[in-house]
mmCIF file of C-alpha atoms (C1' of nucleotides) in Angstrom:
data_model
loop_
_atom_site.group_PDB
_atom_site.id
_atom_site.type_symbol
_atom_site.label_atom_id
_atom_site.label_comp_id
_atom_site.label_asym_id
_atom_site.label_seq_id
_atom_site.Cartn_x
_atom_site.Cartn_y
_atom_site.Cartn_z
ATOM 1 C CA MET A 19 0.339 -11.211 -26.794
ATOM 2 C CA LYS A 20 -2.556 -13.124 -28.209
ATOM 3 C CA GLU A 21 -3.976 -16.572 -26.475
ATOM 4 C CA GLN A 22 -4.206 -18.847 -28.570
ATOM 5 C CA GLN A 23 -5.718 -22.351 -28.253
ATOM 6 C CA TYR A 24 -5.325 -26.097 -29.873
ATOM 7 C CA ILE A 25 -7.685 -28.496 -28.995
ATOM 8 C CA LEU A 26 -7.269 -32.214 -29.682
ATOM 9 C CA GLU A 27 -10.739 -34.343 -30.190
ATOM 10 C CA ASN A 28 -10.749 -37.953 -28.714
ATOM 11 C CA ALA A 29 -8.128 -37.850 -26.854
ATOM 12 C CA THR A 30 -7.231 -41.541 -26.159
ATOM 13 C CA SER A 31 -3.720 -41.998 -24.414
ATOM 14 C CA PHE A 32 -3.424 -38.549 -22.887
ATOM 15 C CA GLU A 33 -4.160 -38.259 -18.823
ATOM 16 C CA PRO A 34 -2.559 -35.039 -18.416
ATOM 17 C CA LYS A 35 -1.895 -36.160 -14.483
ATOM 18 C CA HIS A 36 -0.507 -39.642 -16.094
ATOM 19 C CA ILE A 37 1.777 -37.299 -18.440
ATOM 20 C CA PHE A 38 3.241 -35.190 -15.644
ATOM 21 C CA ASP A 39 3.351 -37.580 -12.799
ATOM 22 C CA CYS A 40 5.192 -40.686 -14.119
ATOM 23 C CA GLY A 41 8.666 -38.958 -13.512
ATOM 24 C CA GLN A 42 9.415 -37.619 -16.425
ATOM 25 C CA CYS A 43 9.220 -33.963 -16.337
ATOM 26 C CA PHE A 44 9.811 -31.642 -13.656
ATOM 27 C CA ARG A 45 8.569 -27.775 -15.512
ATOM 28 C CA TRP A 46 4.494 -28.454 -14.618
ATOM 29 C CA ASP A 47 2.351 -27.569 -12.019
ATOM 30 C CA GLU A 48 -1.474 -28.487 -11.216
ATOM 31 C CA GLU A 49 -3.354 -25.625 -11.004
ATOM 32 C CA ALA A 50 -6.749 -25.116 -8.711
ATOM 33 C CA ASP A 51 -9.015 -26.303 -11.709
ATOM 34 C CA ALA A 52 -7.091 -29.690 -12.322
ATOM 35 C CA SER A 53 -5.812 -28.117 -15.865
ATOM 36 C CA TYR A 54 -2.118 -28.439 -15.606
ATOM 37 C CA THR A 55 0.558 -24.978 -16.696
ATOM 38 C CA GLY A 56 3.790 -26.105 -17.812
ATOM 39 C CA ILE A 57 6.810 -23.962 -20.016
ATOM 40 C CA VAL A 58 8.196 -25.827 -22.758
ATOM 41 C CA LYS A 59 11.079 -23.900 -24.924
ATOM 42 C CA ASN A 60 10.063 -20.159 -25.019
ATOM 43 C CA ASN A 61 6.474 -20.667 -23.974
ATOM 44 C CA VAL A 62 3.929 -21.640 -21.261
ATOM 45 C CA ILE A 63 1.075 -23.714 -22.149
ATOM 46 C CA ASN A 64 -1.764 -24.703 -20.233
ATOM 47 C CA VAL A 65 -2.792 -28.127 -20.743
ATOM 48 C CA LYS A 66 -6.642 -29.230 -19.344
ATOM 49 C CA LYS A 67 -8.427 -33.040 -20.155
ATOM 50 C CA VAL A 68 -12.089 -31.637 -20.917
ATOM 51 C CA ASP A 69 -14.332 -35.146 -21.254
ATOM 52 C CA ASN A 70 -12.538 -36.401 -24.455
ATOM 53 C CA SER A 71 -10.752 -33.528 -25.746
ATOM 54 C CA VAL A 72 -7.258 -31.728 -24.790
ATOM 55 C CA VAL A 73 -7.763 -27.630 -24.574
ATOM 56 C CA PHE A 74 -4.162 -26.482 -25.073
ATOM 57 C CA LYS A 75 -3.507 -22.838 -24.144
ATOM 58 C CA SER A 76 -0.422 -20.821 -25.298
ATOM 59 C CA VAL A 77 0.674 -17.451 -25.695
ATOM 60 C CA GLY A 78 3.325 -16.237 -28.856
ATOM 61 C CA ALA A 79 4.356 -19.578 -29.601
ATOM 62 C CA ASP A 80 4.620 -19.533 -33.474
ATOM 63 C CA ASN A 81 2.366 -22.636 -34.234
ATOM 64 C CA LEU A 82 1.066 -24.153 -31.217
ATOM 65 C CA GLU A 83 -0.808 -26.781 -32.818
ATOM 66 C CA GLN A 84 2.928 -27.576 -34.134
ATOM 67 C CA LEU A 85 4.790 -27.517 -31.022
ATOM 68 C CA VAL A 86 2.227 -29.570 -28.740
ATOM 69 C CA ILE A 87 2.211 -32.235 -31.460
ATOM 70 C CA ASP A 88 5.873 -32.425 -31.540
ATOM 71 C CA TYR A 89 6.445 -32.128 -27.615
ATOM 72 C CA PHE A 90 3.571 -35.228 -26.887
ATOM 73 C CA ASP A 91 4.168 -37.006 -29.254
ATOM 74 C CA LEU A 92 0.855 -37.156 -30.508
ATOM 75 C CA ASN A 93 1.489 -38.870 -33.957
ATOM 76 C CA ARG A 94 2.538 -41.588 -32.500
ATOM 77 C CA ASN A 95 -0.114 -43.960 -31.374
ATOM 78 C CA TYR A 96 -0.314 -45.266 -28.720
ATOM 79 C CA GLU A 97 -3.352 -47.873 -28.423
ATOM 80 C CA LYS A 98 -0.911 -49.821 -30.802
ATOM 81 C CA ILE A 99 1.877 -49.688 -28.551
ATOM 82 C CA LYS A 100 -0.380 -50.354 -25.334
ATOM 83 C CA ASN A 101 -2.038 -53.637 -27.142
ATOM 84 C CA GLU A 102 1.177 -54.567 -28.340
ATOM 85 C CA LEU A 103 2.687 -54.261 -24.723
ATOM 86 C CA SER A 104 -0.188 -55.933 -22.709
ATOM 87 C CA LYS A 105 0.015 -59.413 -25.055
ATOM 88 C CA VAL A 106 3.874 -59.302 -22.812
ATOM 89 C CA ASP A 107 1.242 -60.216 -19.332
ATOM 90 C CA GLU A 108 -0.924 -59.849 -16.960
ATOM 91 C CA TYR A 109 1.584 -57.747 -14.604
ATOM 92 C CA LEU A 110 2.323 -55.202 -17.563
ATOM 93 C CA ALA A 111 -1.450 -55.502 -19.039
ATOM 94 C CA ASN A 112 -2.617 -54.165 -15.443
ATOM 95 C CA SER A 113 0.319 -51.218 -14.844
ATOM 96 C CA ILE A 114 -0.957 -50.230 -18.587
ATOM 97 C CA ASN A 115 -4.376 -49.889 -17.547
ATOM 98 C CA TYR A 116 -3.380 -48.092 -14.515
ATOM 99 C CA GLY A 117 -1.517 -45.787 -16.493
ATOM 100 C CA ASN A 118 -3.096 -45.709 -19.797
ATOM 101 C CA GLY A 119 -2.984 -42.249 -20.623
ATOM 102 C CA ILE A 120 0.451 -41.665 -20.257
ATOM 103 C CA ARG A 121 2.629 -40.289 -23.425
ATOM 104 C CA ILE A 122 6.832 -39.953 -23.013
ATOM 105 C CA LEU A 123 7.679 -36.547 -23.576
ATOM 106 C CA ASN A 124 10.111 -35.309 -26.578
ATOM 107 C CA GLN A 125 11.465 -32.781 -24.035
ATOM 108 C CA ASP A 126 14.526 -30.247 -25.090
ATOM 109 C CA LEU A 127 17.853 -32.187 -25.011
ATOM 110 C CA TRP A 128 20.156 -30.166 -23.101
ATOM 111 C CA GLU A 129 17.233 -29.124 -20.736
ATOM 112 C CA THR A 130 16.734 -32.518 -20.092
ATOM 113 C CA ILE A 131 20.445 -33.689 -19.281
ATOM 114 C CA ILE A 132 20.571 -30.826 -16.857
ATOM 115 C CA SER A 133 17.464 -31.704 -15.085
ATOM 116 C CA PHE A 134 18.431 -35.758 -14.483
ATOM 117 C CA ILE A 135 21.753 -34.836 -13.893
ATOM 118 C CA ILE A 136 20.454 -32.258 -10.785
ATOM 119 C CA SER A 137 18.065 -35.350 -10.389
ATOM 120 C CA ALA A 138 20.449 -37.962 -8.869
ATOM 121 C CA ASN A 139 19.792 -39.462 -5.316
ATOM 122 C CA ASN A 140 16.838 -36.876 -4.875
ATOM 123 C CA ASN A 141 13.615 -35.822 -4.633
ATOM 124 C CA ILE A 142 11.345 -34.271 -7.449
ATOM 125 C CA PRO A 143 10.134 -31.396 -5.344
ATOM 126 C CA ARG A 144 13.622 -30.542 -4.758
ATOM 127 C CA ILE A 145 14.190 -31.093 -8.326
ATOM 128 C CA LYS A 146 11.270 -28.432 -8.965
ATOM 129 C CA GLY A 147 12.699 -26.389 -6.687
ATOM 130 C CA ILE A 148 16.276 -26.073 -7.787
ATOM 131 C CA ILE A 149 14.770 -26.032 -11.920
ATOM 132 C CA ASN A 150 12.923 -23.042 -10.673
ATOM 133 C CA ARG A 151 15.348 -20.791 -9.369
ATOM 134 C CA MET A 152 17.949 -21.963 -11.748
ATOM 135 C CA SER A 153 15.353 -20.961 -14.440
ATOM 136 C CA GLN A 154 14.343 -17.675 -12.304
ATOM 137 C CA LYS A 155 18.128 -16.194 -12.540
ATOM 138 C CA TYR A 156 19.374 -17.274 -16.004
ATOM 139 C CA GLY A 157 16.365 -17.983 -18.312
ATOM 140 C CA THR A 158 13.795 -15.535 -19.569
ATOM 141 C CA GLU A 159 10.862 -13.974 -18.003
ATOM 142 C CA ILE A 160 7.575 -14.975 -19.427
ATOM 143 C CA ILE A 161 4.357 -13.210 -18.138
ATOM 144 C CA TRP A 162 1.100 -14.920 -18.556
ATOM 145 C CA ASN A 163 -1.979 -14.081 -16.864
ATOM 146 C CA GLU A 164 -0.277 -12.013 -14.974
ATOM 147 C CA LYS A 165 2.303 -14.278 -13.722
ATOM 148 C CA LYS A 166 5.765 -14.615 -14.205
ATOM 149 C CA TYR A 167 7.495 -17.407 -15.346
ATOM 150 C CA TYR A 168 10.711 -18.130 -16.987
ATOM 151 C CA THR A 169 12.601 -20.043 -19.690
ATOM 152 C CA PHE A 170 15.345 -22.773 -18.741
ATOM 153 C CA PRO A 171 18.559 -21.283 -19.268
ATOM 154 C CA THR A 172 20.361 -22.022 -22.310
ATOM 155 C CA ALA A 173 24.071 -22.967 -21.911
ATOM 156 C CA GLU A 174 25.116 -20.312 -22.803
ATOM 157 C CA ASN A 175 23.474 -18.005 -20.139
ATOM 158 C CA LEU A 176 23.861 -21.074 -17.384
ATOM 159 C CA SER A 177 27.849 -20.877 -17.864
ATOM 160 C CA LYS A 178 27.968 -17.502 -16.710
ATOM 161 C CA ALA A 179 27.100 -19.220 -13.386
ATOM 162 C CA THR A 180 29.857 -19.854 -10.925
ATOM 163 C CA VAL A 181 30.179 -23.239 -9.082
ATOM 164 C CA GLU A 182 29.226 -21.256 -5.983
ATOM 165 C CA ASP A 183 26.485 -19.840 -7.399
ATOM 166 C CA LEU A 184 24.700 -22.998 -8.498
ATOM 167 C CA ARG A 185 25.635 -24.039 -5.373
ATOM 168 C CA GLY A 186 23.771 -20.939 -3.819
ATOM 169 C CA LEU A 187 20.105 -22.387 -5.687
ATOM 170 C CA GLY A 188 20.116 -25.623 -3.779
ATOM 171 C CA LEU A 189 22.171 -28.017 -6.161
ATOM 172 C CA GLY A 190 24.011 -29.401 -3.731
ATOM 173 C CA PHE A 191 27.068 -31.864 -4.558
ATOM 174 C CA ARG A 192 25.998 -31.485 -7.978
ATOM 175 C CA ASP A 193 26.769 -27.891 -8.265
ATOM 176 C CA VAL A 194 30.378 -29.101 -9.938
ATOM 177 C CA ARG A 195 28.477 -31.708 -12.477
ATOM 178 C CA VAL A 196 26.008 -29.259 -14.018
ATOM 179 C CA TYR A 197 28.884 -26.452 -13.500
ATOM 180 C CA ASN A 198 31.306 -29.282 -15.742
ATOM 181 C CA THR A 199 28.741 -30.755 -17.840
ATOM 182 C CA THR A 200 27.527 -26.968 -19.065
ATOM 183 C CA HIS A 201 31.329 -26.059 -19.959
ATOM 184 C CA LYS A 202 31.272 -29.239 -21.787
ATOM 185 C CA ILE A 203 28.382 -29.065 -23.983
ATOM 186 C CA LEU A 204 29.134 -25.234 -24.398
ATOM 187 C CA GLU A 205 32.300 -26.171 -25.759
ATOM 188 C CA LYS A 206 31.049 -28.846 -27.826
ATOM 189 C CA GLN A 207 33.146 -31.603 -26.619
ATOM 190 C CA VAL A 208 30.207 -32.767 -26.436
ATOM 191 C CA ASN A 209 28.279 -31.801 -29.813
ATOM 192 C CA LEU A 210 24.490 -32.041 -29.056
ATOM 193 C CA LYS A 211 23.408 -31.930 -32.671
ATOM 194 C CA GLU A 212 25.520 -34.821 -33.464
ATOM 195 C CA LEU A 213 23.707 -37.556 -30.946
ATOM 196 C CA TYR A 214 21.188 -37.179 -33.735
ATOM 197 C CA GLN A 215 23.097 -38.996 -36.363
ATOM 198 C CA GLU A 216 24.043 -41.800 -34.313
ATOM 199 C CA LYS A 217 21.794 -44.625 -35.075
ATOM 200 C CA ASP A 218 23.274 -47.183 -32.534
ATOM 201 C CA THR A 219 21.381 -46.611 -29.136
ATOM 202 C CA GLN A 220 24.139 -47.223 -27.048
ATOM 203 C CA LYS A 221 27.040 -45.340 -29.217
ATOM 204 C CA VAL A 222 24.590 -42.616 -27.811
ATOM 205 C CA ARG A 223 24.575 -43.814 -24.588
ATOM 206 C CA ASN A 224 28.289 -43.929 -23.953
ATOM 207 C CA ILE A 225 28.642 -40.263 -25.166
ATOM 208 C CA LEU A 226 26.124 -39.290 -22.890
ATOM 209 C CA LEU A 227 28.322 -41.258 -19.938
ATOM 210 C CA THR A 228 31.202 -38.997 -20.833
ATOM 211 C CA LEU A 229 29.310 -35.734 -19.585
ATOM 212 C CA ASP A 230 29.844 -35.245 -15.714
ATOM 213 C CA GLY A 231 27.051 -36.156 -13.686
ATOM 214 C CA VAL A 232 25.822 -38.782 -16.322
ATOM 215 C CA GLY A 233 25.280 -42.231 -14.865
ATOM 216 C CA PRO A 234 23.258 -45.429 -15.955
ATOM 217 C CA LYS A 235 20.214 -44.792 -14.838
ATOM 218 C CA VAL A 236 20.897 -40.384 -15.683
ATOM 219 C CA ALA A 237 21.728 -41.647 -19.347
ATOM 220 C CA ASP A 238 18.558 -43.607 -20.139
ATOM 221 C CA CYS A 239 16.468 -41.292 -18.645
ATOM 222 C CA ILE A 240 17.760 -39.012 -21.081
ATOM 223 C CA LEU A 241 18.089 -40.710 -24.472
ATOM 224 C CA LEU A 242 13.959 -41.875 -23.483
ATOM 225 C CA PHE A 243 12.615 -38.563 -22.472
ATOM 226 C CA SER A 244 14.124 -36.567 -24.598
ATOM 227 C CA THR A 245 13.553 -35.425 -28.177
ATOM 228 C CA LEU A 246 16.401 -38.602 -28.487
ATOM 229 C CA LYS A 247 13.178 -40.818 -27.967
ATOM 230 C CA ARG A 248 14.993 -44.147 -28.162
ATOM 231 C CA PHE A 249 12.991 -46.748 -26.425
ATOM 232 C CA ASP A 250 15.580 -49.662 -26.187
ATOM 233 C CA VAL A 251 16.577 -48.240 -22.932
ATOM 234 C CA PHE A 252 15.470 -49.048 -19.468
ATOM 235 C CA PRO A 253 16.256 -46.883 -16.714
ATOM 236 C CA ILE A 254 16.610 -48.646 -13.535
ATOM 237 C CA ASP A 255 15.965 -46.216 -9.847
ATOM 238 C CA VAL A 256 15.069 -47.816 -6.753
ATOM 239 C CA TRP A 257 11.267 -47.873 -7.924
ATOM 240 C CA VAL A 258 12.236 -49.675 -11.219
ATOM 241 C CA ARG A 259 14.260 -52.702 -9.323
ATOM 242 C CA ARG A 260 11.631 -53.143 -6.887
ATOM 243 C CA VAL A 261 8.953 -53.730 -9.029
ATOM 244 C CA MET A 262 10.972 -55.487 -11.532
ATOM 245 C CA ASN A 263 12.606 -57.532 -8.033
ATOM 246 C CA GLU A 264 8.728 -58.156 -6.675
ATOM 247 C CA LEU A 265 6.640 -59.364 -10.258
ATOM 248 C CA TYR A 266 9.332 -61.360 -11.515
ATOM 249 C CA ILE A 267 13.180 -61.834 -9.756
ATOM 250 C CA LYS A 268 11.720 -62.472 -6.222
ATOM 251 C CA ASN A 269 14.806 -62.094 -4.439
ATOM 252 C CA GLU A 270 14.742 -61.928 -0.755
ATOM 253 C CA ASP A 271 16.870 -58.282 -0.755
ATOM 254 C CA GLU A 272 16.053 -56.440 -3.549
ATOM 255 C CA THR A 273 18.887 -53.781 -3.296
ATOM 256 C CA LYS A 274 20.974 -56.746 -3.854
ATOM 257 C CA VAL A 275 19.457 -57.970 -6.947
ATOM 258 C CA ASN A 276 22.350 -56.841 -10.356
ATOM 259 C CA LYS A 277 21.141 -54.509 -12.648
ATOM 260 C CA LYS A 278 22.519 -56.234 -15.599
ATOM 261 C CA ASP A 279 19.688 -59.214 -14.994
ATOM 262 C CA ILE A 280 17.051 -56.295 -14.796
ATOM 263 C CA GLU A 281 18.183 -55.237 -17.974
ATOM 264 C CA LYS A 282 18.618 -58.412 -19.549
ATOM 265 C CA LEU A 283 14.723 -59.261 -18.339
ATOM 266 C CA ALA A 284 13.283 -56.463 -19.831
ATOM 267 C CA LYS A 285 14.821 -56.493 -23.361
ATOM 268 C CA GLU A 286 13.548 -60.359 -23.308
ATOM 269 C CA LYS A 287 10.676 -59.176 -22.405
ATOM 270 C CA TYR A 288 9.524 -55.627 -23.939
ATOM 271 C CA GLY A 289 12.161 -55.698 -26.576
ATOM 272 C CA ASN A 290 12.497 -52.591 -28.061
ATOM 273 C CA LEU A 291 9.423 -50.804 -26.510
ATOM 274 C CA GLU A 292 11.337 -51.341 -23.057
ATOM 275 C CA GLY A 293 11.484 -47.933 -22.345
ATOM 276 C CA ILE A 294 7.832 -47.230 -22.233
ATOM 277 C CA ALA A 295 7.163 -50.538 -20.381
ATOM 278 C CA GLN A 296 8.981 -48.735 -17.902
ATOM 279 C CA GLN A 297 7.498 -46.089 -17.915
ATOM 280 C CA TYR A 298 3.846 -47.634 -16.942
ATOM 281 C CA LEU A 299 5.467 -50.017 -13.936
ATOM 282 C CA PHE A 300 7.213 -47.114 -12.850
ATOM 283 C CA TYR A 301 3.624 -44.729 -12.577
ATOM 284 C CA TRP A 302 2.059 -48.089 -10.824
ATOM 285 C CA LYS A 303 4.273 -48.892 -8.807
ATOM 286 C CA ARG A 304 5.427 -45.482 -7.160
ATOM 287 C CA ASP A 305 1.680 -44.225 -7.418
ATOM 288 C CA THR A 306 -0.149 -47.053 -5.369
ATOM 289 C CA ALA A 307 2.771 -47.307 -3.308
ATOM 290 C "C1'" DC B 18 19.387 -37.345 16.748
ATOM 291 C "C1'" DC B 19 19.005 -40.514 12.344
ATOM 292 C "C1'" DA B 20 17.022 -42.146 7.827
ATOM 293 C "C1'" DC B 21 16.312 -41.409 3.511
ATOM 294 C "C1'" DA B 22 14.923 -39.524 -1.184
ATOM 295 C "C1'" DG B 23 14.168 -41.235 -9.569
ATOM 296 C "C1'" DG B 24 22.619 -41.948 -8.400
ATOM 297 C "C1'" DA B 25 27.211 -40.604 -9.351
ATOM 298 C "C1'" DC B 26 32.023 -41.207 -8.565
ATOM 299 C "C1'" DG B 27 35.997 -42.733 -6.612
ATOM 300 C "C1'" DG B 28 38.832 -45.607 -3.959
ATOM 301 C "C1'" DC B 29 39.462 -49.822 -2.551
ATOM 302 C "C1'" DT B 30 39.300 -55.606 -2.794
ATOM 303 C "C1'" DA C 5 34.014 -56.542 -12.066
ATOM 304 C "C1'" DG C 6 31.719 -55.662 -8.256
ATOM 305 C "C1'" DC C 7 31.339 -53.290 -3.554
ATOM 306 C "C1'" DC C 8 30.863 -49.538 -0.483
ATOM 307 C "C1'" DG C 9 31.084 -45.098 1.671
ATOM 308 C "C1'" DT C 10 30.473 -40.109 0.908
ATOM 309 C "C1'" DC C 11 28.333 -36.419 -1.535
ATOM 310 C "C1'" DC C 12 24.624 -31.736 -0.354
ATOM 311 C "C1'" DT C 13 19.660 -30.591 1.205
ATOM 312 C "C1'" DG C 14 14.927 -30.706 2.770
ATOM 313 C "C1'" DT C 15 11.308 -33.182 5.130
ATOM 314 C "C1'" DG C 16 9.764 -37.095 8.410
#
DNA sequence: CCACAGGACGGCT
DNA sequence: AGCCGTCCTGTG
């Protein structure tokens, strides 16, 4: 396989660390040379920021440039988005300054659904381990620079795993959820392609909520981080609850803060860009914790 | 030994 | 509709 390369010049709003460390993806690892290597669809891609350029390398991709433009959402003007959101208040402006290179990825919908079901009550190292083992067993091998990588398994391949198989990979109580959702999607009880036809985010969200293991937070993550690409959602995890409480609500006990209140506040302040605002706030709060 | 980590679910009031 | 115990596993 011949190695391909694509270089993005004058890359503002593109910082690999910000992108890969803001909790939206699980298949990227940092290399010794500060580049990142990850798996996108059937490709292994290496990303490195050099001065103001970003160098993408891969093998086997039909069109690396198009793949990268799609995945990293390069046609979206983040400078404009950041300018707009920075006007909201000083808090958000500061968090945007902190995570100025964040971009929200266009990740495969199926992969995003399963990944975030696994993320429930879980931490990132373990989530990544589970997904790696799953891919190793049910994905396809790719060799690059003499190292083995594995694509995320298709629904069809993953459906060959029994609940016990999944438990063996370390999914814990999420095994049944992944099993049920895999089969539900494969049997088209939920047709993923149809989700793209529906404009109303809440209707898509309600459909996602019928999947086992998909609750409010996971549904919002799927809507935001996948190719569904909805910004009018506001995933609330412990970190977002914490930061929203500290900045605005100021309840003595953050666990008592009502999710509805946070959602209302986010909608009022950040409007239809609330999903992107959430990423800056989350990254800032979690990274400085 | 226990607490807890990017929640969901089900069985209670 | 809200509250709360429970769910597997690795780490501190």
